[in-house]
């Protein structure tokens, strides 16, 4: 059933979806790159801060722990087999998402894009790639069981749509500086 596939994909990726949004709200303070430049541009830029990265990761982990308590009733209600998150998997999804976003900023600066510039494609999938790579590395058995090829396919299609909707919404609310 496509419905249960979508529910499983959304549930499993929630701890990776929320950190970026939490970082937007919590960001500020010292940049991760300490202001350093490399080859004529900032290493990462002022948009990647220690506070945003830490709070984003923490919020993602806490959300995963909250989902663990809801997994049984939610599974029953949706007729799906929603996964729970052991701490390593929760951390990998949340921190991996933040790292993917940071990696994208590195690539943006290397390609001459200023802070806040759009990089279509990369903007929508950087955090997914980071989250999945770290989750498969940290808890391979869990990741293989949860992210089946079909769930992965749904994640890759659904995430860019959700990302665009979320960011346009955050921009309209005045929370985010750009609608991407
Ligand atoms: N943010 C942060 N730390 C992070 C990620 C995001 O503090 N690790 C905050 C910053 O305030 C950032 C905002 O969230 O400006 C929006 O995030 P994002 O769009 O990823 O950053 P940009 O400012 O657009 O910078 P970049 O061009 O490097 O993506
Ligand atoms: K980004
Ligand atoms: Mg941005």
PDB file of C-alpha atoms and ligand atoms in Angstrom:
ATOM      1  CA  UNK A   1       0.000   0.000   0.000  1.00  0.00           C
ATOM      2  CA  UNK A   2       1.372   3.400  -1.006  1.00  0.00           C
ATOM      3  CA  UNK A   3      -0.264   4.968   2.067  1.00  0.00           C
ATOM      4  CA  UNK A   4       1.650   2.841   4.538  1.00  0.00           C
ATOM      5  CA  UNK A   5       4.852   3.315   2.523  1.00  0.00           C
ATOM      6  CA  UNK A   6       4.479   7.085   2.700  1.00  0.00           C
ATOM      7  CA  UNK A   7       3.633   6.939   6.416  1.00  0.00           C
ATOM      8  CA  UNK A   8       6.684   4.771   7.110  1.00  0.00           C
ATOM      9  CA  UNK A   9       8.988   6.958   5.029  1.00  0.00           C
ATOM     10  CA  UNK A  10       7.739  10.157   6.686  1.00  0.00           C
ATOM     11  CA  UNK A  11       7.946   8.675  10.197  1.00  0.00           C
ATOM     12  CA  UNK A  12      11.421   7.237   9.683  1.00  0.00           C
ATOM     13  CA  UNK A  13      12.740  10.526   8.278  1.00  0.00           C
ATOM     14  CA  UNK A  14      11.105  12.891  10.798  1.00  0.00           C
ATOM     15  CA  UNK A  15      14.216  12.932  13.046  1.00  0.00           C
ATOM     16  CA  UNK A  16      16.147  14.075   9.946  1.00  0.00           C
ATOM     17  CA  UNK A  17      13.547  16.589   8.740  1.00  0.00           C
ATOM     18  CA  UNK A  18      13.163  18.584  11.935  1.00  0.00           C
ATOM     19  CA  UNK A  19      16.825  19.495  12.723  1.00  0.00           C
ATOM     20  CA  UNK A  20      17.199  21.915   9.794  1.00  0.00           C
ATOM     21  CA  UNK A  21      14.047  23.756  10.803  1.00  0.00           C
ATOM     22  CA  UNK A  22      15.110  23.842  14.448  1.00  0.00           C
ATOM     23  CA  UNK A  23      18.480  25.236  13.356  1.00  0.00           C
ATOM     24  CA  UNK A  24      16.748  28.078  11.509  1.00  0.00           C
ATOM     25  CA  UNK A  25      14.963  29.037  14.737  1.00  0.00           C
ATOM     26  CA  UNK A  26      17.955  28.465  17.027  1.00  0.00           C
ATOM     27  CA  UNK A  27      20.787  29.612  14.764  1.00  0.00           C
ATOM     28  CA  UNK A  28      23.149  32.445  15.578  1.00  0.00           C
ATOM     29  CA  UNK A  29      26.391  32.950  17.405  1.00  0.00           C
ATOM     30  CA  UNK A  30      29.731  31.562  16.393  1.00  0.00           C
ATOM     31  CA  UNK A  31      30.032  30.062  12.913  1.00  0.00           C
ATOM     32  CA  UNK A  32      31.330  26.489  12.696  1.00  0.00           C
ATOM     33  CA  UNK A  33      34.138  27.585  10.361  1.00  0.00           C
ATOM     34  CA  UNK A  34      35.282  30.227  12.860  1.00  0.00           C
ATOM     35  CA  UNK A  35      35.256  32.798  10.064  1.00  0.00           C
ATOM     36  CA  UNK A  36      37.994  30.979   8.161  1.00  0.00           C
ATOM     37  CA  UNK A  37      38.344  31.249   4.413  1.00  0.00           C
ATOM     38  CA  UNK A  38      39.626  28.742   1.905  1.00  0.00           C
ATOM     39  CA  UNK A  39      40.469  29.422  -1.727  1.00  0.00           C
ATOM     40  CA  UNK A  40      38.994  32.885  -1.686  1.00  0.00           C
ATOM     41  CA  UNK A  41      35.680  32.158   0.003  1.00  0.00           C
ATOM     42  CA  UNK A  42      34.418  31.249   3.445  1.00  0.00           C
ATOM     43  CA  UNK A  43      34.862  27.599   4.329  1.00  0.00           C
ATOM     44  CA  UNK A  44      31.153  27.265   5.261  1.00  0.00           C
ATOM     45  CA  UNK A  45      29.826  30.753   5.951  1.00  0.00           C
ATOM     46  CA  UNK A  46      27.907  32.471   8.740  1.00  0.00           C
ATOM     47  CA  UNK A  47      24.797  30.360   8.066  1.00  0.00           C
ATOM     48  CA  UNK A  48      26.301  27.295   9.783  1.00  0.00           C
ATOM     49  CA  UNK A  49      26.637  27.947  13.518  1.00  0.00           C
ATOM     50  CA  UNK A  50      27.557  25.765  16.492  1.00  0.00           C
ATOM     51  CA  UNK A  51      24.306  26.622  18.236  1.00  0.00           C
ATOM     52  CA  UNK A  52      22.129  25.845  15.216  1.00  0.00           C
ATOM     53  CA  UNK A  53      23.938  22.548  14.661  1.00  0.00           C
ATOM     54  CA  UNK A  54      23.752  21.485  18.318  1.00  0.00           C
ATOM     55  CA  UNK A  55      20.142  22.514  18.888  1.00  0.00           C
ATOM     56  CA  UNK A  56      19.071  20.999  15.565  1.00  0.00           C
ATOM     57  CA  UNK A  57      20.689  17.673  16.447  1.00  0.00           C
ATOM     58  CA  UNK A  58      19.233  17.688  19.958  1.00  0.00           C
ATOM     59  CA  UNK A  59      15.719  18.459  18.731  1.00  0.00           C
ATOM     60  CA  UNK A  60      15.953  15.645  16.173  1.00  0.00           C
ATOM     61  CA  UNK A  61      17.062  13.136  18.813  1.00  0.00           C
ATOM     62  CA  UNK A  62      14.360  14.224  21.267  1.00  0.00           C
ATOM     63  CA  UNK A  63      11.742  13.947  18.553  1.00  0.00           C
ATOM     64  CA  UNK A  64      12.891  10.391  17.767  1.00  0.00           C
ATOM     65  CA  UNK A  65      12.579   9.471  21.449  1.00  0.00           C
ATOM     66  CA  UNK A  66       9.074  10.942  21.503  1.00  0.00           C
ATOM     67  CA  UNK A  67       8.152   8.967  18.372  1.00  0.00           C
ATOM     68  CA  UNK A  68       9.303   5.778  20.127  1.00  0.00           C
ATOM     69  CA  UNK A  69       6.505   6.249  22.658  1.00  0.00           C
ATOM     70  CA  UNK A  70       3.948   6.793  19.900  1.00  0.00           C
ATOM     71  CA  UNK A  71       5.080   3.992  17.585  1.00  0.00           C
ATOM     72  CA  UNK A  72       2.610   1.362  18.813  1.00  0.00           C
ATOM     73  CA  UNK A  73      -0.579   3.444  18.795  1.00  0.00           C
ATOM     74  CA  UNK A  74       0.408   5.189  15.561  1.00  0.00           C
ATOM     75  CA  UNK A  75       1.163   1.862  13.874  1.00  0.00           C
ATOM     76  CA  UNK A  76      -2.204   0.486  14.978  1.00  0.00           C
ATOM     77  CA  UNK A  77      -4.047   3.590  13.804  1.00  0.00           C
ATOM     78  CA  UNK A  78      -2.346   3.653  10.395  1.00  0.00           C
ATOM     79  CA  UNK A  79      -2.113  -0.079   9.835  1.00  0.00           C
ATOM     80  CA  UNK A  80       1.622   0.355   9.305  1.00  0.00           C
ATOM     81  CA  UNK A  81       4.715  -1.091  10.973  1.00  0.00           C
ATOM     82  CA  UNK A  82       6.349   2.156  12.057  1.00  0.00           C
ATOM     83  CA  UNK A  83       9.937   1.830  13.290  1.00  0.00           C
ATOM     84  CA  UNK A  84      11.344   2.890  16.645  1.00  0.00           C
ATOM     85  CA  UNK A  85      14.710   4.616  16.949  1.00  0.00           C
ATOM     86  CA  UNK A  86      17.534   3.370  19.145  1.00  0.00           C
ATOM     87  CA  UNK A  87      19.712   6.242  20.338  1.00  0.00           C
ATOM     88  CA  UNK A  88      22.536   5.670  17.784  1.00  0.00           C
ATOM     89  CA  UNK A  89      20.041   5.640  14.899  1.00  0.00           C
ATOM     90  CA  UNK A  90      18.269   8.726  16.255  1.00  0.00           C
ATOM     91  CA  UNK A  91      21.551  10.593  16.582  1.00  0.00           C
ATOM     92  CA  UNK A  92      22.718   9.465  13.138  1.00  0.00           C
ATOM     93  CA  UNK A  93      19.561  10.733  11.431  1.00  0.00           C
ATOM     94  CA  UNK A  94      19.591  14.095  13.216  1.00  0.00           C
ATOM     95  CA  UNK A  95      23.330  14.818  13.140  1.00  0.00           C
ATOM     96  CA  UNK A  96      23.652  13.322   9.655  1.00  0.00           C
ATOM     97  CA  UNK A  97      21.013  15.764   8.411  1.00  0.00           C
ATOM     98  CA  UNK A  98      22.949  18.674   9.883  1.00  0.00           C
ATOM     99  CA  UNK A  99      26.202  17.380   8.358  1.00  0.00           C
ATOM    100  CA  UNK A 100      24.601  17.015   4.936  1.00  0.00           C
ATOM    101  CA  UNK A 101      23.445  20.620   5.119  1.00  0.00           C
ATOM    102  CA  UNK A 102      26.911  21.727   6.216  1.00  0.00           C
ATOM    103  CA  UNK A 103      28.466  19.764   3.352  1.00  0.00           C
ATOM    104  CA  UNK A 104      26.143  21.547   0.942  1.00  0.00           C
ATOM    105  CA  UNK A 105      27.281  24.933   2.261  1.00  0.00           C
ATOM    106  CA  UNK A 106      30.882  23.853   1.683  1.00  0.00           C
ATOM    107  CA  UNK A 107      30.011  23.052  -1.943  1.00  0.00           C
ATOM    108  CA  UNK A 108      28.055  26.308  -2.335  1.00  0.00           C
ATOM    109  CA  UNK A 109      31.036  28.368  -1.173  1.00  0.00           C
ATOM    110  CA  UNK A 110      33.382  26.440  -3.483  1.00  0.00           C
ATOM    111  CA  UNK A 111      31.078  27.203  -6.429  1.00  0.00           C
ATOM    112  CA  UNK A 112      30.985  30.940  -5.694  1.00  0.00           C
ATOM    113  CA  UNK A 113      27.518  31.024  -4.133  1.00  0.00           C
ATOM    114  CA  UNK A 114      27.066  33.522  -1.314  1.00  0.00           C
ATOM    115  CA  UNK A 115      25.359  32.649   1.937  1.00  0.00           C
ATOM    116  CA  UNK A 116      21.664  32.141   1.303  1.00  0.00           C
ATOM    117  CA  UNK A 117      22.044  31.472  -2.429  1.00  0.00           C
ATOM    118  CA  UNK A 118      19.930  28.661  -3.820  1.00  0.00           C
ATOM    119  CA  UNK A 119      21.424  25.455  -5.189  1.00  0.00           C
ATOM    120  CA  UNK A 120      18.411  23.607  -6.602  1.00  0.00           C
ATOM    121  CA  UNK A 121      18.589  19.881  -6.048  1.00  0.00           C
ATOM    122  CA  UNK A 122      21.329  20.079  -3.448  1.00  0.00           C
ATOM    123  CA  UNK A 123      19.188  22.244  -1.129  1.00  0.00           C
ATOM    124  CA  UNK A 124      16.370  19.686  -1.185  1.00  0.00           C
ATOM    125  CA  UNK A 125      18.394  16.517  -0.725  1.00  0.00           C
ATOM    126  CA  UNK A 126      21.641  17.376   1.105  1.00  0.00           C
ATOM    127  CA  UNK A 127      20.246  16.544   4.537  1.00  0.00           C
ATOM    128  CA  UNK A 128      18.599  13.323   3.304  1.00  0.00           C
ATOM    129  CA  UNK A 129      21.879  12.037   1.934  1.00  0.00           C
ATOM    130  CA  UNK A 130      23.717  13.005   5.141  1.00  0.00           C
ATOM    131  CA  UNK A 131      21.092  11.391   7.372  1.00  0.00           C
ATOM    132  CA  UNK A 132      20.888   8.146   5.397  1.00  0.00           C
ATOM    133  CA  UNK A 133      24.638   7.741   4.965  1.00  0.00           C
ATOM    134  CA  UNK A 134      25.245   8.196   8.692  1.00  0.00           C
ATOM    135  CA  UNK A 135      22.289   5.984   9.657  1.00  0.00           C
ATOM    136  CA  UNK A 136      23.494   3.141   7.410  1.00  0.00           C
ATOM    137  CA  UNK A 137      27.033   3.561   8.779  1.00  0.00           C
ATOM    138  CA  UNK A 138      26.037   3.694  12.457  1.00  0.00           C
ATOM    139  CA  UNK A 139      23.183   1.151  12.607  1.00  0.00           C
ATOM    140  CA  UNK A 140      23.355  -0.862   9.387  1.00  0.00           C
ATOM    141  CA  UNK A 141      20.917  -3.627  10.355  1.00  0.00           C
ATOM    142  CA  UNK A 142      18.277  -1.150  11.507  1.00  0.00           C
ATOM    143  CA  UNK A 143      18.714   1.023   8.423  1.00  0.00           C
ATOM    144  CA  UNK A 144      18.475  -1.945   6.046  1.00  0.00           C
ATOM    145  CA  UNK A 145      15.282  -3.106   7.763  1.00  0.00           C
ATOM    146  CA  UNK A 146      13.619   0.327   7.745  1.00  0.00           C
ATOM    147  CA  UNK A 147      14.869   1.868   4.506  1.00  0.00           C
ATOM    148  CA  UNK A 148      13.889  -0.788   2.013  1.00  0.00           C
ATOM    149  CA  UNK A 149      14.276   0.159  -1.660  1.00  0.00           C
ATOM    150  CA  UNK A 150      10.599   1.110  -1.801  1.00  0.00           C
ATOM    151  CA  UNK A 151      10.765   3.290   1.322  1.00  0.00           C
ATOM    152  CA  UNK A 152      13.936   4.920  -0.040  1.00  0.00           C
ATOM    153  CA  UNK A 153      12.185   5.682  -3.319  1.00  0.00           C
ATOM    154  CA  UNK A 154       9.333   7.375  -1.448  1.00  0.00           C
ATOM    155  CA  UNK A 155      11.834   9.364   0.652  1.00  0.00           C
ATOM    156  CA  UNK A 156      13.644  10.638  -2.442  1.00  0.00           C
ATOM    157  CA  UNK A 157      10.413  11.790  -4.100  1.00  0.00           C
ATOM    158  CA  UNK A 158       8.622  13.075  -0.995  1.00  0.00           C
ATOM    159  CA  UNK A 159      11.476  15.001   0.620  1.00  0.00           C
ATOM    160  CA  UNK A 160      11.981  17.684  -2.061  1.00  0.00           C
ATOM    161  CA  UNK A 161       8.234  18.359  -2.078  1.00  0.00           C
ATOM    162  CA  UNK A 162       8.120  18.685   1.721  1.00  0.00           C
ATOM    163  CA  UNK A 163      11.267  20.807   1.693  1.00  0.00           C
ATOM    164  CA  UNK A 164       9.825  23.305  -0.786  1.00  0.00           C
ATOM    165  CA  UNK A 165       6.502  23.517   1.076  1.00  0.00           C
ATOM    166  CA  UNK A 166       8.193  23.912   4.488  1.00  0.00           C
ATOM    167  CA  UNK A 167      10.628  26.579   3.361  1.00  0.00           C
ATOM    168  CA  UNK A 168       8.114  28.633   1.408  1.00  0.00           C
ATOM    169  CA  UNK A 169       5.915  28.466   4.520  1.00  0.00           C
ATOM    170  CA  UNK A 170       8.745  29.516   6.833  1.00  0.00           C
ATOM    171  CA  UNK A 171       9.593  32.391   4.465  1.00  0.00           C
ATOM    172  CA  UNK A 172       5.953  33.519   4.357  1.00  0.00           C
ATOM    173  CA  UNK A 173       5.896  33.486   8.172  1.00  0.00           C
ATOM    174  CA  UNK A 174       9.020  35.632   8.220  1.00  0.00           C
ATOM    175  CA  UNK A 175      11.031  32.925   9.998  1.00  0.00           C
ATOM    176  CA  UNK A 176      13.406  32.247   7.114  1.00  0.00           C
ATOM    177  CA  UNK A 177      15.301  34.801   4.995  1.00  0.00           C
ATOM    178  CA  UNK A 178      14.858  32.966   1.674  1.00  0.00           C
ATOM    179  CA  UNK A 179      12.069  30.717   0.404  1.00  0.00           C
ATOM    180  CA  UNK A 180      14.498  27.751  -0.178  1.00  0.00           C
TER     181      UNK A 180
HETATM  182  N1  LIG B   1      21.546  27.507  10.793  1.00  0.00           N
HETATM  183  C1  LIG B   1      22.522  27.418  11.775  1.00  0.00           C
HETATM  184  N2  LIG B   1      23.333  26.311  11.838  1.00  0.00           N
HETATM  185  C2  LIG B   1      23.204  25.308  10.947  1.00  0.00           C
HETATM  186  C3  LIG B   1      22.224  25.385   9.943  1.00  0.00           C
HETATM  187  C4  LIG B   1      21.402  26.513   9.884  1.00  0.00           C
HETATM  188  O1  LIG B   1      22.653  28.308  12.601  1.00  0.00           O
HETATM  189  N3  LIG B   1      24.012  24.230  11.050  1.00  0.00           N
HETATM  190  C5  LIG B   1      20.666  28.709  10.767  1.00  0.00           C
HETATM  191  C6  LIG B   1      21.406  29.952  10.285  1.00  0.00           C
HETATM  192  O2  LIG B   1      20.890  31.055  10.978  1.00  0.00           O
HETATM  193  C7  LIG B   1      21.020  29.991   8.803  1.00  0.00           C
HETATM  194  C8  LIG B   1      19.587  29.513   8.844  1.00  0.00           C
HETATM  195  O3  LIG B   1      19.563  28.521   9.876  1.00  0.00           O
HETATM  196  O4  LIG B   1      21.143  31.279   8.248  1.00  0.00           O
HETATM  197  C9  LIG B   1      19.072  28.957   7.528  1.00  0.00           C
HETATM  198  O5  LIG B   1      19.790  27.785   7.201  1.00  0.00           O
HETATM  199  P1  LIG B   1      20.324  27.532   5.736  1.00  0.00           P
HETATM  200  O6  LIG B   1      19.317  27.946   4.723  1.00  0.00           O
HETATM  201  O7  LIG B   1      20.842  26.141   5.684  1.00  0.00           O
HETATM  202  O8  LIG B   1      21.617  28.502   5.684  1.00  0.00           O
HETATM  203  P2  LIG B   1      21.933  29.791   4.797  1.00  0.00           P
HETATM  204  O9  LIG B   1      21.968  30.973   5.695  1.00  0.00           O
HETATM  205  O10 LIG B   1      21.051  29.834   3.607  1.00  0.00           O
HETATM  206  O11 LIG B   1      23.429  29.533   4.337  1.00  0.00           O
HETATM  207  P3  LIG B   1      23.983  28.596   3.170  1.00  0.00           P
HETATM  208  O12 LIG B   1      24.031  29.424   1.932  1.00  0.00           O
HETATM  209  O13 LIG B   1      25.335  28.224   3.652  1.00  0.00           O
HETATM  210  O14 LIG B   1      23.078  27.406   3.069  1.00  0.00           O
HETATM  211  K1  LIG B   2      20.521  24.549   3.426  1.00  0.00           K
HETATM  212 MG1  LIG B   3      19.418  28.920   2.949  1.00  0.00          MG
END
